[in-house]
């Protein structure tokens, strides 16, 4: 199995930036595509970004394209989500996820999930 732990969330003013990190352990990190999702209270989990095993392919939701950047460092077993120009509507719990080999953009296709980190953007 793969264990994932998110960190880097917090309170930020609108227009500010945060970088989320996802630390992976348990199996070979480079065998897994990674994704970031978020879920606001009472709402469905939303896809944000995904990256392939060796960073050759990335996908972004239209809502964050141009503001958020996904990256990974396989030597450190870390995935990142750099978030710029944050808006109050970005407030949510942010989750990282791992899927074996194949990069995908749907919640149901990911094998492993972290427990989430809260991001709150004040207006």
Coordinates of C-alpha atoms in Angstrom, one line a residue:
X1 CA 0.0 0.0 0.0
X2 CA 0.9 3.7 -0.3
X3 CA 0.6 6.2 2.5
X4 CA 0.1 9.9 1.6
X5 CA 0.3 12.9 4.0
X6 CA -0.6 16.4 2.9
X7 CA 0.9 19.5 4.5
X8 CA 1.2 23.3 3.8
X9 CA -2.4 24.4 4.2
X10 CA -3.5 27.4 6.3
X11 CA -5.1 30.8 6.2
X12 CA -4.2 33.2 3.5
X13 CA -5.6 36.5 2.2
X14 CA -7.2 36.7 -1.3
X15 CA -4.5 37.2 -3.9
X16 CA -1.9 35.3 -1.8
X17 CA -0.1 32.1 -2.4
X18 CA 0.4 28.7 -0.8
X19 CA 2.4 25.6 -1.6
X20 CA 1.0 22.3 -0.6
X21 CA 3.2 19.2 -0.2
X22 CA 2.3 15.5 -0.4
X23 CA 4.7 13.0 1.2
X24 CA 4.5 9.4 0.0
X25 CA 5.8 6.2 1.5
X26 CA 5.3 2.5 1.3
X27 CA 6.0 1.7 -2.3
X28 CA 8.0 3.1 -5.2
X29 CA 6.8 6.6 -5.7
X30 CA 7.9 6.8 -9.3
X31 CA 5.4 4.0 -10.2
X32 CA 2.4 6.3 -9.4
X33 CA 0.8 9.1 -11.2
X34 CA -0.3 11.8 -8.7
X35 CA -3.3 14.1 -8.5
X36 CA -4.7 16.9 -6.4
X37 CA -8.4 17.3 -5.5
X38 CA -10.4 19.6 -3.2
X39 CA -13.7 19.4 -1.4
X40 CA -15.6 22.3 0.2
X41 CA -18.2 21.6 2.9
X42 CA -21.4 20.2 1.4
X43 CA -19.9 19.9 -2.1
X44 CA -18.5 17.1 -4.3
X45 CA -14.8 16.4 -4.5
X46 CA -13.3 18.4 -7.4
X47 CA -10.4 17.5 -9.6
X48 CA -7.6 20.1 -9.7
X49 CA -4.5 18.8 -11.3
X50 CA -2.6 15.6 -12.2
X51 CA 0.9 14.6 -13.2
X52 CA 2.4 11.5 -14.8
X53 CA 5.1 9.3 -13.3
X54 CA 8.1 11.2 -14.6
X55 CA 6.4 14.6 -15.0
X56 CA 6.0 14.3 -18.8
X57 CA 2.3 15.0 -18.8
X58 CA 0.1 17.3 -16.7
X59 CA -3.6 18.1 -16.6
X60 CA -5.5 21.0 -15.0
X61 CA -9.1 21.8 -14.3
X62 CA -10.2 25.0 -16.0
X63 CA -10.9 26.6 -12.7
X64 CA -7.3 26.6 -11.7
X65 CA -5.4 26.6 -15.0
X66 CA -2.9 29.5 -15.0
X67 CA -3.0 29.8 -11.2
X68 CA -2.0 26.4 -9.8
X69 CA 1.0 24.3 -10.8
X70 CA 1.5 20.6 -10.0
X71 CA 5.0 19.2 -9.7
X72 CA 6.9 16.2 -8.2
X73 CA 10.3 15.2 -7.0
X74 CA 10.7 11.5 -7.2
X75 CA 14.0 11.5 -5.4
X76 CA 12.3 13.0 -2.4
X77 CA 8.9 11.1 -2.7
X78 CA 7.1 14.4 -2.8
X79 CA 4.4 16.0 -4.9
X80 CA 3.5 19.7 -4.8
X81 CA 0.7 22.0 -5.6
X82 CA 1.8 25.6 -6.0
X83 CA -1.3 27.9 -5.6
X84 CA -1.1 31.5 -6.7
X85 CA -3.7 34.3 -6.9
X86 CA -5.9 32.5 -4.4
X87 CA -9.6 33.4 -4.2
X88 CA -12.2 32.9 -1.4
X89 CA -13.9 30.2 -3.5
X90 CA -10.6 28.2 -3.3
X91 CA -11.4 27.5 0.4
X92 CA -11.6 23.7 0.8
X93 CA -9.9 20.7 2.2
X94 CA -7.2 19.7 -0.3
X95 CA -6.3 16.1 -1.0
X96 CA -3.4 14.4 -2.8
X97 CA -4.0 11.0 -4.5
X98 CA -1.9 8.3 -6.2
X99 CA -2.8 6.0 -9.0
X100 CA -0.6 3.1 -10.2
X101 CA 1.1 3.9 -13.5
X102 CA -1.7 5.7 -15.4
X103 CA -2.4 9.5 -15.0
X104 CA -6.2 10.1 -14.6
X105 CA -8.5 12.9 -13.7
X106 CA -11.4 11.3 -12.0
X107 CA -11.8 10.6 -8.3
X108 CA -13.0 7.0 -8.7
X109 CA -9.8 6.0 -10.6
X110 CA -7.3 6.8 -7.9
X111 CA -6.0 4.0 -5.7
X112 CA -4.7 5.9 -2.6
X113 CA -5.6 9.1 -0.8
X114 CA -4.2 11.3 1.9
X115 CA -6.3 12.7 4.8
X116 CA -6.4 16.3 3.5
X117 CA -5.2 19.7 4.5
X118 CA -7.4 22.8 5.1
X119 CA -6.9 25.9 2.9
X120 CA -8.9 29.0 3.9
X121 CA -8.8 32.1 1.8
X122 CA -10.1 35.3 3.4
X123 CA -11.9 38.0 1.4

